[in-house]
Coordinates of C-alpha atoms in Angstrom, one line a residue:
Chain A
M1 CA -118.0 -27.9 -169.5
L2 CA -118.2 -27.4 -165.8
R3 CA -116.9 -30.9 -165.0
V4 CA -113.8 -30.5 -162.8
R5 CA -111.2 -33.3 -162.8
P6 CA -110.3 -34.1 -159.2
A7 CA -106.6 -34.2 -160.1
L8 CA -106.5 -30.4 -160.7
H9 CA -104.7 -28.6 -158.0
C10 CA -105.9 -25.5 -156.5
R11 CA -104.1 -22.9 -158.5
S12 CA -104.9 -24.1 -161.9
L13 CA -108.5 -24.6 -160.8
L14 CA -108.6 -21.0 -159.8
R15 CA -107.2 -19.9 -163.1
R16 CA -109.6 -22.1 -164.9
Y17 CA -112.4 -20.6 -163.0
A18 CA -111.2 -17.0 -163.8
T19 CA -111.2 -17.7 -167.5
V20 CA -114.3 -19.9 -167.4
S21 CA -115.0 -19.6 -171.1
G22 CA -111.9 -17.8 -172.3
P23 CA -112.1 -15.5 -175.3
H24 CA -113.3 -17.2 -178.5
A25 CA -113.4 -15.0 -181.5
L26 CA -115.4 -15.5 -184.7
V27 CA -113.6 -13.9 -187.6
F28 CA -115.5 -13.2 -190.8
L29 CA -113.3 -14.2 -193.6
E30 CA -114.3 -12.4 -196.8
H31 CA -113.2 -13.6 -200.2
R32 CA -113.3 -12.7 -203.8
E33 CA -112.6 -15.0 -206.7
G34 CA -111.2 -17.7 -204.4
V35 CA -108.8 -15.4 -202.6
I36 CA -109.2 -14.4 -198.9
D37 CA -109.2 -10.6 -198.6
S38 CA -106.1 -9.1 -197.1
G39 CA -108.3 -7.1 -194.7
S40 CA -109.7 -10.3 -193.3
L41 CA -106.2 -11.6 -192.7
S42 CA -105.5 -8.4 -190.6
A43 CA -108.7 -9.0 -188.7
L44 CA -107.5 -12.5 -188.0
T45 CA -104.3 -11.1 -186.5
A46 CA -106.4 -8.7 -184.3
A47 CA -108.5 -11.7 -183.2
Q48 CA -105.5 -13.6 -182.1
Q49 CA -104.4 -10.8 -179.9
L50 CA -107.5 -11.5 -177.7
G51 CA -105.5 -14.5 -176.5
G52 CA -108.1 -17.2 -177.0
Q53 CA -109.6 -19.5 -179.5
V54 CA -110.1 -18.2 -183.0
T55 CA -112.7 -19.6 -185.4
G56 CA -113.0 -18.3 -189.0
I57 CA -116.2 -18.3 -190.9
V58 CA -116.5 -18.5 -194.7
I59 CA -119.8 -17.8 -196.4
G60 CA -120.6 -17.9 -200.1
A61 CA -122.2 -19.7 -203.0
P62 CA -121.5 -23.5 -203.1
D63 CA -118.9 -23.1 -205.9
Q64 CA -117.0 -20.4 -204.0
V65 CA -116.7 -21.8 -200.5
K66 CA -114.8 -25.1 -200.9
G67 CA -111.6 -23.6 -202.3
V68 CA -111.6 -20.7 -199.8
V69 CA -112.1 -23.1 -196.9
E70 CA -109.0 -25.1 -197.9
K71 CA -107.0 -21.9 -198.0
A72 CA -108.4 -20.7 -194.7
K73 CA -107.5 -24.0 -192.9
K74 CA -103.8 -23.2 -193.7
L75 CA -103.9 -19.9 -192.0
K76 CA -101.8 -19.5 -188.9
G77 CA -103.8 -18.7 -185.8
L78 CA -107.1 -20.3 -186.8
N79 CA -108.3 -23.2 -184.7
T80 CA -111.5 -24.0 -186.7
V81 CA -113.0 -22.9 -190.0
I82 CA -116.7 -23.1 -190.2
H83 CA -118.5 -22.6 -193.5
S84 CA -121.9 -22.3 -194.9
A85 CA -122.8 -22.4 -198.6
S86 CA -126.0 -21.2 -200.3
E87 CA -126.8 -19.6 -203.6
Q88 CA -128.3 -16.8 -201.5
Y89 CA -124.9 -16.1 -200.0
A90 CA -123.3 -15.5 -203.4
H91 CA -123.1 -11.7 -203.0
S92 CA -122.9 -11.4 -199.2
L93 CA -126.2 -9.5 -199.1
P94 CA -126.7 -8.4 -195.4
E95 CA -130.3 -9.4 -195.5
A96 CA -129.3 -12.9 -196.6
V97 CA -126.3 -13.6 -194.3
S98 CA -127.6 -11.8 -191.2
P99 CA -129.9 -14.7 -190.1
L100 CA -127.0 -17.2 -190.3
F101 CA -124.9 -15.0 -188.1
E102 CA -127.9 -14.6 -185.7
K103 CA -128.3 -18.3 -185.5
L104 CA -124.5 -18.8 -184.8
L105 CA -124.4 -16.0 -182.2
G106 CA -127.5 -16.8 -180.2
E107 CA -127.6 -17.0 -176.4
S108 CA -125.9 -20.3 -176.2
S109 CA -123.1 -19.5 -178.7
P110 CA -119.5 -20.2 -177.6
Y111 CA -118.2 -17.0 -179.0
T112 CA -117.2 -13.9 -177.1
H113 CA -116.0 -11.7 -179.9
V114 CA -117.1 -11.1 -183.5
V115 CA -114.4 -9.7 -185.7
S116 CA -114.2 -8.5 -189.3
A117 CA -112.3 -6.1 -191.5
H118 CA -113.6 -2.6 -191.8
S119 CA -114.5 -3.4 -195.4
S120 CA -117.5 -2.2 -197.3
S121 CA -119.1 -5.6 -197.1
A122 CA -118.4 -6.3 -193.5
K123 CA -119.4 -2.8 -192.5
S124 CA -122.8 -3.5 -194.1
I125 CA -123.3 -6.8 -192.4
L126 CA -121.8 -6.6 -188.8
P127 CA -123.8 -3.6 -187.4
R128 CA -127.0 -5.2 -188.8
V129 CA -126.3 -8.5 -187.0
A130 CA -125.1 -6.6 -183.8
A131 CA -128.4 -4.7 -183.6
R132 CA -130.5 -7.8 -184.2
L133 CA -128.7 -9.2 -181.1
D134 CA -129.2 -5.9 -179.2
L135 CA -125.5 -5.3 -179.0
P136 CA -123.3 -2.3 -179.9
A137 CA -120.3 -2.5 -182.2
V138 CA -116.9 -0.9 -182.2
S139 CA -115.7 0.3 -185.7
D140 CA -112.3 0.5 -187.3
I141 CA -110.1 -0.3 -184.3
T142 CA -106.4 0.2 -184.4
S143 CA -105.4 -1.7 -181.3
L144 CA -107.0 -3.9 -178.7
E145 CA -106.3 -5.4 -175.3
H146 CA -108.4 -8.1 -173.7
D147 CA -108.5 -8.6 -169.9
A148 CA -109.5 -12.2 -169.4
S149 CA -110.1 -11.9 -165.7
S150 CA -112.7 -9.2 -166.1
N151 CA -113.8 -10.2 -169.6
A152 CA -113.5 -6.7 -170.8
T153 CA -111.9 -5.6 -174.0
T154 CA -110.4 -2.2 -174.6
F155 CA -110.0 -0.8 -178.1
T156 CA -108.4 2.3 -179.6
R157 CA -110.0 3.8 -182.7
P158 CA -109.6 7.0 -184.6
I159 CA -112.4 9.5 -184.5
Y160 CA -112.9 12.9 -186.1
A161 CA -111.1 11.8 -189.3
G162 CA -108.1 10.5 -187.3
N163 CA -107.6 13.8 -185.5
A164 CA -108.3 12.2 -182.1
I165 CA -107.9 8.7 -180.8
A166 CA -110.7 7.3 -178.6
T167 CA -110.0 4.5 -176.1
V168 CA -113.2 2.5 -175.8
K169 CA -114.0 -0.3 -173.3
A170 CA -116.5 -3.0 -174.1
P171 CA -117.4 -4.2 -170.6
S172 CA -118.0 -7.7 -169.4
S173 CA -121.8 -7.0 -169.5
L174 CA -121.6 -7.3 -173.2
R175 CA -122.0 -11.0 -174.0
L176 CA -120.5 -10.5 -177.4
K177 CA -118.1 -7.8 -178.5
F178 CA -118.4 -6.9 -182.1
F179 CA -115.6 -5.0 -183.8
T180 CA -114.2 -4.1 -187.2
V181 CA -110.5 -3.8 -187.8
R182 CA -108.5 -1.2 -189.6
S183 CA -106.4 -3.4 -191.8
T184 CA -103.4 -1.1 -192.0
A185 CA -103.0 -1.3 -188.2
F186 CA -102.5 -5.1 -188.1
K187 CA -100.2 -7.3 -190.1
A188 CA -102.0 -9.8 -192.4
A189 CA -102.0 -13.4 -190.9
A190 CA -99.8 -15.7 -193.0
A191 CA -100.4 -19.1 -194.4
D192 CA -98.5 -22.0 -193.1
E193 CA -98.5 -25.3 -195.0
S194 CA -97.9 -27.2 -191.8
V195 CA -101.0 -26.1 -190.0
Q196 CA -104.5 -27.6 -190.6
A197 CA -107.4 -26.1 -188.8
G198 CA -110.5 -28.1 -188.0
E199 CA -113.5 -27.8 -190.3
Q200 CA -117.2 -27.6 -189.6
T201 CA -120.1 -27.2 -192.0
V202 CA -123.1 -25.1 -190.9
D203 CA -126.4 -25.4 -192.6
P204 CA -127.4 -22.2 -194.4
V205 CA -130.5 -20.3 -193.2
E206 CA -132.6 -19.7 -196.3
V207 CA -134.4 -16.4 -196.3
P208 CA -137.8 -16.6 -198.0
N209 CA -138.7 -13.6 -200.1
L210 CA -135.3 -12.0 -199.8
P211 CA -136.1 -8.2 -200.0
T212 CA -132.9 -7.4 -201.9
Q213 CA -131.6 -8.8 -205.1
H214 CA -128.1 -8.4 -206.6
V215 CA -128.2 -7.0 -210.1
R216 CA -124.6 -6.6 -211.0
T217 CA -121.1 -5.8 -209.8
D218 CA -118.6 -3.7 -211.8
L219 CA -115.1 -4.0 -210.5
T220 CA -112.4 -1.6 -211.6
K221 CA -109.9 -3.6 -213.5
S222 CA -106.3 -3.0 -212.7
D223 CA -102.9 -4.7 -213.1
R224 CA -101.4 -2.6 -210.3
P225 CA -101.2 -3.7 -206.7
E226 CA -104.4 -3.3 -204.7
L227 CA -104.5 0.2 -203.2
G228 CA -105.5 -0.9 -199.7
S229 CA -102.6 -3.3 -199.3
A230 CA -99.9 -1.9 -201.6
S231 CA -96.6 -1.2 -200.0
R232 CA -96.1 1.9 -202.2
V233 CA -98.7 4.4 -203.3
V234 CA -98.5 7.3 -205.8
S235 CA -101.4 9.6 -205.3
G236 CA -102.6 12.6 -207.3
G237 CA -104.8 15.6 -206.6
R238 CA -106.7 18.4 -208.4
A239 CA -103.5 19.9 -209.8
L240 CA -103.3 17.0 -212.3
K241 CA -105.8 19.0 -214.4
N242 CA -107.7 16.1 -216.1
A243 CA -108.0 12.4 -216.4
E244 CA -105.4 12.2 -219.2
T245 CA -102.7 14.1 -217.4
F246 CA -103.6 12.3 -214.2
N247 CA -102.8 9.0 -215.9
S248 CA -99.9 10.1 -218.1
T249 CA -98.2 11.7 -215.1
L250 CA -98.8 9.2 -212.4
E251 CA -98.6 5.9 -214.3
P252 CA -94.9 6.0 -215.3
L253 CA -94.0 6.8 -211.7
A254 CA -96.2 4.1 -210.3
D255 CA -94.7 1.7 -212.8
V256 CA -91.1 2.4 -211.9
L257 CA -91.9 2.1 -208.2
G258 CA -94.3 -0.9 -208.5
A259 CA -96.8 1.3 -206.7
A260 CA -100.6 1.5 -206.6
I261 CA -102.3 4.7 -207.8
G262 CA -104.4 6.7 -205.4
A263 CA -106.3 10.0 -205.6
S264 CA -107.6 12.8 -203.5
R265 CA -111.3 13.4 -203.3
A266 CA -110.9 16.6 -205.4
A267 CA -109.3 14.5 -208.2
V268 CA -112.1 11.9 -207.9
D269 CA -114.9 14.5 -207.9
A270 CA -113.4 16.2 -210.9
G271 CA -113.5 12.9 -212.7
Y272 CA -109.7 12.4 -213.1
A273 CA -109.8 9.1 -211.3
D274 CA -112.2 6.4 -210.4
N275 CA -113.7 6.7 -206.9
S276 CA -112.3 3.3 -205.9
L277 CA -108.9 5.1 -205.9
Q278 CA -109.9 7.7 -203.3
V279 CA -107.7 7.9 -200.2
G280 CA -109.1 9.6 -197.2
Q281 CA -111.7 9.6 -194.4
T282 CA -114.4 8.7 -196.9
G283 CA -112.3 6.6 -199.1
K284 CA -109.5 4.1 -198.4
V285 CA -107.2 4.3 -195.5
V286 CA -103.7 3.3 -196.5
A287 CA -100.4 3.0 -194.6
P288 CA -97.8 2.0 -197.1
E289 CA -94.0 2.1 -196.8
L290 CA -94.0 5.0 -199.3
Y291 CA -96.8 7.5 -200.1
I292 CA -96.1 10.1 -202.8
A293 CA -98.6 12.9 -202.8
I294 CA -98.5 14.8 -206.1
G295 CA -100.5 18.0 -206.4
I296 CA -102.4 17.3 -203.3
S297 CA -102.8 20.2 -200.8
G298 CA -103.5 17.9 -197.8
A299 CA -107.0 18.6 -196.5
I300 CA -107.8 17.0 -193.1
Q301 CA -110.0 14.4 -194.8
H302 CA -107.1 13.3 -197.1
L303 CA -104.6 13.2 -194.3
A304 CA -107.0 10.9 -192.4
G305 CA -106.4 8.3 -195.1
M306 CA -102.6 8.3 -195.4
K307 CA -100.9 9.9 -192.4
D308 CA -99.8 6.5 -191.0
S309 CA -97.7 5.9 -194.1
K310 CA -94.1 5.2 -193.2
L311 CA -92.5 7.7 -195.6
I312 CA -94.5 10.5 -197.0
V313 CA -93.2 12.4 -200.0
A314 CA -95.0 15.5 -201.3
I315 CA -94.5 17.4 -204.5
N316 CA -96.5 20.6 -204.7
K317 CA -96.1 24.0 -206.2
D318 CA -97.5 25.8 -203.1
P319 CA -94.9 25.9 -200.3
E320 CA -97.7 26.7 -197.8
A321 CA -99.7 23.5 -198.7
P322 CA -100.6 21.7 -195.4
I323 CA -99.3 18.4 -196.9
F324 CA -95.8 19.7 -196.2
Q325 CA -96.6 19.6 -192.4
V326 CA -96.8 15.8 -192.5
A327 CA -94.4 15.1 -195.4
D328 CA -91.0 13.6 -194.5
V329 CA -89.7 14.7 -197.8
G330 CA -91.2 17.8 -199.5
L331 CA -90.3 19.2 -202.9
V332 CA -91.7 22.6 -203.8
A333 CA -91.9 22.3 -207.6
D334 CA -94.1 22.2 -210.7
L335 CA -95.2 18.6 -210.8
Y336 CA -95.1 18.5 -214.6
Q337 CA -91.4 19.0 -214.5
A338 CA -90.5 17.3 -211.3
V339 CA -92.4 14.0 -211.8
P340 CA -91.0 13.2 -215.3
E341 CA -87.6 14.1 -214.0
L342 CA -88.1 11.8 -211.1
V343 CA -89.2 9.0 -213.3
E344 CA -86.2 9.4 -215.6
K345 CA -83.7 9.5 -212.8
L346 CA -85.3 6.5 -211.1
K347 CA -85.0 4.5 -214.3
Q348 CA -81.2 5.2 -214.5
Chain B
M1 CA -157.6 11.6 -210.2
R2 CA -154.9 9.5 -208.6
P3 CA -155.5 5.8 -208.4
S4 CA -156.1 5.1 -204.8
A5 CA -154.2 1.8 -204.9
V6 CA -150.9 3.6 -205.0
R7 CA -149.4 4.1 -201.6
L8 CA -147.5 7.4 -201.7
L9 CA -144.0 7.6 -200.5
N10 CA -143.2 8.9 -197.0
I11 CA -139.5 9.6 -196.6
L12 CA -137.7 10.0 -193.3
V13 CA -134.2 11.5 -193.2
P14 CA -132.3 11.4 -189.9
V15 CA -129.7 14.1 -189.6
K16 CA -126.9 14.8 -187.0
R17 CA -125.4 18.0 -185.8
T18 CA -121.6 17.5 -185.9
V19 CA -118.5 19.7 -185.6
D20 CA -118.1 21.4 -189.0
Y21 CA -115.9 19.3 -191.3
A22 CA -113.5 22.2 -191.9
V23 CA -112.7 22.7 -188.2
K24 CA -109.4 21.5 -187.0
I25 CA -110.5 19.8 -183.8
R26 CA -108.6 20.0 -180.5
V27 CA -108.5 17.3 -177.8
N28 CA -109.4 18.6 -174.3
P29 CA -106.5 18.5 -171.8
D30 CA -108.7 16.4 -169.5
Q31 CA -108.7 13.7 -172.2
K32 CA -112.5 13.4 -171.8
G33 CA -113.3 14.5 -175.4
V34 CA -112.7 17.2 -177.9
D35 CA -113.4 20.9 -177.7
L36 CA -116.9 21.3 -178.8
N37 CA -117.1 25.1 -178.5
V38 CA -116.5 25.4 -182.3
K39 CA -118.6 25.8 -185.4
H40 CA -121.1 23.0 -185.9
S41 CA -123.1 22.1 -189.0
M42 CA -125.1 19.3 -190.5
N43 CA -123.1 16.1 -191.0
P44 CA -122.0 16.3 -194.7
F45 CA -123.4 12.9 -195.5
D46 CA -126.7 13.9 -194.0
E47 CA -126.9 16.9 -196.3
I48 CA -126.6 14.5 -199.2
A49 CA -129.4 12.4 -197.7
V50 CA -131.7 15.5 -197.4
E51 CA -130.7 16.5 -200.9
E52 CA -131.6 13.1 -202.3
A53 CA -135.0 13.1 -200.6
V54 CA -135.7 16.5 -202.1
R55 CA -134.5 15.4 -205.5
L56 CA -136.7 12.3 -205.3
R57 CA -139.7 14.5 -204.9
E58 CA -138.5 16.7 -207.8
R59 CA -138.4 13.6 -210.0
L60 CA -141.4 11.8 -208.7
K61 CA -143.6 14.8 -207.9
D62 CA -146.8 13.9 -206.1
E63 CA -145.7 10.4 -205.5
V64 CA -143.5 11.6 -202.7
K65 CA -146.0 12.5 -200.0
S66 CA -143.8 13.7 -197.2
I67 CA -140.2 14.3 -196.3
K68 CA -139.7 14.3 -192.6
V69 CA -136.3 15.0 -191.0
V70 CA -135.4 13.8 -187.5
T71 CA -132.6 14.5 -185.2
I72 CA -131.6 13.0 -181.9
G73 CA -129.5 15.5 -180.1
P74 CA -129.0 18.5 -177.8
T75 CA -131.1 21.7 -177.9
K76 CA -128.9 23.2 -180.6
A77 CA -129.6 20.3 -183.0
A78 CA -132.8 22.2 -183.8
E79 CA -130.7 24.4 -186.0
T80 CA -129.7 21.4 -188.0
L81 CA -133.4 20.5 -188.5
R82 CA -134.1 24.1 -189.7
T83 CA -131.3 23.7 -192.3
A84 CA -132.9 20.5 -193.5
L85 CA -136.3 22.2 -193.7
A86 CA -134.8 25.1 -195.6
M87 CA -133.4 22.6 -198.1
G88 CA -136.9 21.3 -198.8
A89 CA -138.1 18.9 -196.1
D90 CA -141.6 19.4 -194.9
S91 CA -141.4 18.9 -191.1
G92 CA -139.1 17.9 -188.4
I93 CA -138.9 15.8 -185.2
H94 CA -136.4 16.7 -182.5
V95 CA -135.7 14.0 -179.9
E96 CA -134.1 16.2 -177.4
V97 CA -131.2 14.9 -175.4
P98 CA -129.9 16.9 -172.4
D99 CA -126.8 18.9 -173.3
S100 CA -124.9 17.2 -170.4
A101 CA -125.7 13.6 -171.6
P102 CA -123.0 11.6 -173.2
P103 CA -123.3 11.3 -176.9
P104 CA -125.6 8.3 -177.7
E105 CA -124.3 5.3 -179.6
P106 CA -125.5 4.2 -183.0
L107 CA -127.5 1.4 -181.4
G108 CA -129.4 3.8 -179.2
I109 CA -129.9 6.2 -182.1
A110 CA -131.2 3.3 -184.3
K111 CA -133.6 2.3 -181.6
A112 CA -134.8 5.9 -181.3
L113 CA -135.3 6.0 -185.0
R114 CA -137.2 2.7 -185.0
A115 CA -139.5 4.2 -182.3
V116 CA -140.0 7.3 -184.4
I117 CA -140.9 5.3 -187.4
Q118 CA -143.4 3.1 -185.4
R119 CA -145.2 6.3 -184.3
E120 CA -145.7 7.5 -187.9
K121 CA -149.4 7.0 -188.7
E122 CA -148.8 6.8 -192.4
G123 CA -145.7 4.7 -192.0
V124 CA -142.3 5.3 -193.6
D125 CA -141.3 3.7 -196.9
L126 CA -137.8 5.0 -197.2
V127 CA -135.2 6.1 -194.7
I128 CA -132.2 7.9 -196.1
L129 CA -129.2 8.4 -193.8
G130 CA -125.6 9.5 -194.2
K131 CA -123.1 6.6 -194.5
Q132 CA -121.3 7.8 -191.4
A133 CA -121.1 10.8 -189.1
I134 CA -117.8 12.7 -189.3
D135 CA -117.4 12.9 -185.6
D136 CA -117.5 9.3 -184.4
D137 CA -116.8 7.8 -187.9
A138 CA -118.8 4.7 -186.8
S139 CA -120.8 4.0 -190.0
Q140 CA -123.3 1.8 -188.2
T141 CA -126.7 3.6 -187.6
G142 CA -128.3 2.8 -191.0
Q143 CA -127.4 -0.8 -190.9
M144 CA -128.5 -1.2 -187.3
L145 CA -131.8 0.5 -188.1
A146 CA -132.4 -1.8 -191.0
G147 CA -131.7 -4.8 -188.8
L148 CA -134.0 -3.7 -186.0
L149 CA -136.8 -3.1 -188.5
D150 CA -135.9 -6.2 -190.5
W151 CA -136.0 -4.0 -193.7
A152 CA -133.9 -4.2 -196.8
Q153 CA -130.7 -2.0 -196.7
A154 CA -128.6 -0.4 -199.3
T155 CA -125.4 1.2 -197.9
F156 CA -123.0 3.6 -199.5
A157 CA -125.3 4.5 -202.3
S158 CA -124.1 6.6 -205.2
K159 CA -127.3 6.3 -207.2
V160 CA -130.9 5.7 -206.1
D161 CA -133.9 5.1 -208.5
V162 CA -137.2 4.6 -206.7
D163 CA -140.2 3.1 -208.4
P164 CA -143.1 4.0 -206.1
K165 CA -145.6 1.9 -207.9
A166 CA -143.6 -1.3 -207.9
K167 CA -142.4 -0.4 -204.4
T168 CA -138.8 -1.1 -205.3
A169 CA -135.6 0.9 -205.6
N170 CA -132.5 0.2 -207.7
V171 CA -129.5 1.4 -205.8
T172 CA -125.9 1.6 -207.0
R173 CA -123.5 1.1 -204.1
E174 CA -119.8 2.0 -203.8
I175 CA -118.0 -1.2 -202.7
D176 CA -114.3 -1.9 -202.3
G177 CA -112.9 -2.1 -205.8
G178 CA -115.9 -0.9 -207.8
L179 CA -119.7 -0.6 -207.9
E180 CA -122.6 -2.9 -207.2
E181 CA -126.2 -2.5 -208.2
L182 CA -129.0 -3.9 -206.0
K183 CA -132.8 -4.0 -206.5
C184 CA -134.4 -3.6 -203.1
Q185 CA -138.0 -3.8 -202.0
L186 CA -139.5 -1.0 -200.0
P187 CA -139.5 -0.2 -197.1
L188 CA -135.8 0.4 -197.4
V189 CA -132.9 2.0 -195.5
V190 CA -130.4 3.7 -197.8
T191 CA -127.1 5.3 -196.6
T192 CA -125.5 7.9 -198.8
D193 CA -122.0 8.0 -200.2
L194 CA -120.3 11.2 -201.2
R195 CA -121.0 11.0 -204.9
L196 CA -124.8 10.5 -204.6
N197 CA -125.4 14.2 -205.3
E198 CA -124.2 17.7 -204.6
P199 CA -126.3 19.2 -201.9
R200 CA -128.0 22.6 -202.6
Y201 CA -127.6 25.7 -200.6
A202 CA -130.8 26.9 -198.9
S203 CA -132.0 30.1 -200.4
L204 CA -132.9 33.0 -198.2
P205 CA -136.7 32.8 -198.9
N206 CA -136.5 29.1 -198.2
I207 CA -134.7 29.7 -194.9
M208 CA -137.5 32.2 -194.0
K209 CA -140.1 29.6 -195.0
A210 CA -138.4 26.9 -193.0
K211 CA -139.0 28.9 -189.8
K212 CA -142.7 28.3 -190.2
K213 CA -142.4 24.6 -190.8
P214 CA -143.5 22.4 -187.8
I215 CA -140.9 20.7 -185.6
E216 CA -142.3 18.2 -183.1
K217 CA -140.4 17.9 -179.9
L218 CA -140.0 14.6 -178.1
T219 CA -137.9 13.2 -175.4
P220 CA -136.2 9.7 -175.2
A221 CA -138.8 9.0 -172.5
D222 CA -141.7 9.7 -174.9
L223 CA -140.2 7.0 -177.2
K224 CA -139.5 4.7 -174.2
I225 CA -135.9 4.4 -175.2
D226 CA -132.7 4.5 -173.2
L227 CA -129.7 6.3 -174.8
T228 CA -127.2 5.4 -172.2
P229 CA -124.0 4.2 -174.0
L230 CA -123.2 0.5 -173.5
L231 CA -119.5 1.1 -174.4
E232 CA -117.4 3.2 -172.1
T233 CA -115.2 5.9 -173.6
V234 CA -112.1 5.7 -171.3
K235 CA -110.3 8.6 -172.8
V236 CA -109.7 10.7 -175.9
T237 CA -106.1 11.6 -176.9
E238 CA -104.2 13.4 -179.6
P239 CA -102.9 11.1 -182.3
P240 CA -99.1 10.8 -182.5
K241 CA -97.7 13.8 -184.3
R242 CA -95.7 13.4 -187.4
K243 CA -92.6 15.4 -187.6
G244 CA -92.9 16.6 -191.2
G245 CA -91.6 19.6 -192.9
G246 CA -88.3 18.2 -194.2
K247 CA -88.0 19.9 -197.6
V248 CA -85.5 19.2 -200.3
E249 CA -84.4 21.5 -203.1
S250 CA -84.3 19.2 -206.1
V251 CA -85.4 15.9 -207.6
D252 CA -81.8 14.6 -207.0
E253 CA -82.1 15.3 -203.3
L254 CA -85.5 13.6 -203.3
I255 CA -84.1 10.5 -204.9
A256 CA -81.2 10.5 -202.3
K257 CA -83.8 10.5 -199.5
L258 CA -85.7 7.6 -201.1
K259 CA -82.5 5.6 -201.3
E260 CA -81.7 6.4 -197.7
A261 CA -85.1 5.0 -196.8
G262 CA -84.3 1.8 -198.8
I263 CA -86.7 2.6 -201.6
T264 CA -85.4 1.5 -205.0
P265 CA -87.1 1.3 -208.3
V266 CA -88.5 -2.1 -209.5
K267 CA -87.1 -3.7 -212.6
S268 CA -89.8 -4.4 -215.1

């Protein structure tokens, strides 16, 4: 590594010295049913902005990994894809995968940054790994800047439900900089058939007497676009009265717009919608092209999840509802008249 | 008579004093932080954690031996401990941090919690934390603590069933796109999601009783931990403002605005 070729002239030698190891990010590529999560693709984009090498890591059961690795190798911006397969990795249990990360990220590791989506799975794993390595982590970043000469990385991240933005610096004293990425703040990295990243297999680290066992997973079935990555979202609140009117009112509008359906916490708590549809500080953060808030008053916690949407439309009976302060287009009307009328006129 | 082989459950619930969730926060003009001269209360997810501990005792009766609450924070964080005691916890530990100190990071807090757990003579079988604090929104402390202790973890729990005899817990977690159920061995770290339960209000008699419950005071030095942040907060700023408020009178106008923005219906 430190071998210097005599032919190097002074300036490039200096530059080489200044960036002695250069940033090298390890990006955790999550996948489900053979498809790489869109949140991980956004994390990859964020990792590229560090300006150095980018390695992706794919972990899973033996039957899951192979296909995903082939897809990962075609992603623009990845230099290498490393992968490790074990039956123990099938459900990404933090207790099972943490030892593998610890091995990869030990003192002699080439990596300078560890990057993932701010997804429920990565959120469970990354802080555990960071703590095992005695390092802090930066959550849910919306932008970053790496200074190669000082080896410091500066991030911005929302705090207080998005009501303030903190600028946080991970100094050079931190050997590894862990961060999770808000996927709506970075474009998803694209596939490119002409690229082919290198590939490397890593032996799994088997954990004897794993203290946690996976019992089952129940995924909410839906034909609609996935809420977190949809370009259009139609969202309903408490004013929808019950689960039936929630669905019968929102579904036709979502259909005509090709939109995902979301919900406020009030609607979820009242049982109108499944909690995987919740938009807000404690649910999903979305930033679609179009967000239609129907019968949602606009509590701080809800706004935290949608105020970066490009165009916000609000339909609410109460002209004083806080949602109108952020809505680009507000209509004060009874949603039971306005929404069906909107659907009819959009169909024409 | 109780069979002596059964180890009774000792539960620890870490709580944080945060700006009340209903407060509209303001960023200080010096961009060093937000105005903290506002109403504070217990982090909402921590209320859920305390509630779950108390409900576990209501279900398991004598099998839950103790519920301890712990906070790492300034002098006023003692109020948050009292609230937790009024909800039904038995005793509290306050690791007092000087009011002037910068807010500790999740890693520092996790190390402090590990030190607290290691001091407990009877041990701790279950730690229940909130899934995130609503001030820093980090969502790290529980996972870090589980890592430091090398315990099992179950994050974002919406249902917790503990079997003290088998020393296991079945936990339903909220994951992206649905739910997942895990079976975890104790000792275990659980973090609470919103739907785990509806926290109770402390009754006046319980608030009075809570005043007599013991709170042990410690300092970071007692625990031999350093809470100095490793990350530097450079500044805190206002988020970009949206210029909302554009109202339309009718559905037709609304559709015109959608068209203007290039949004057209999809053909199915």
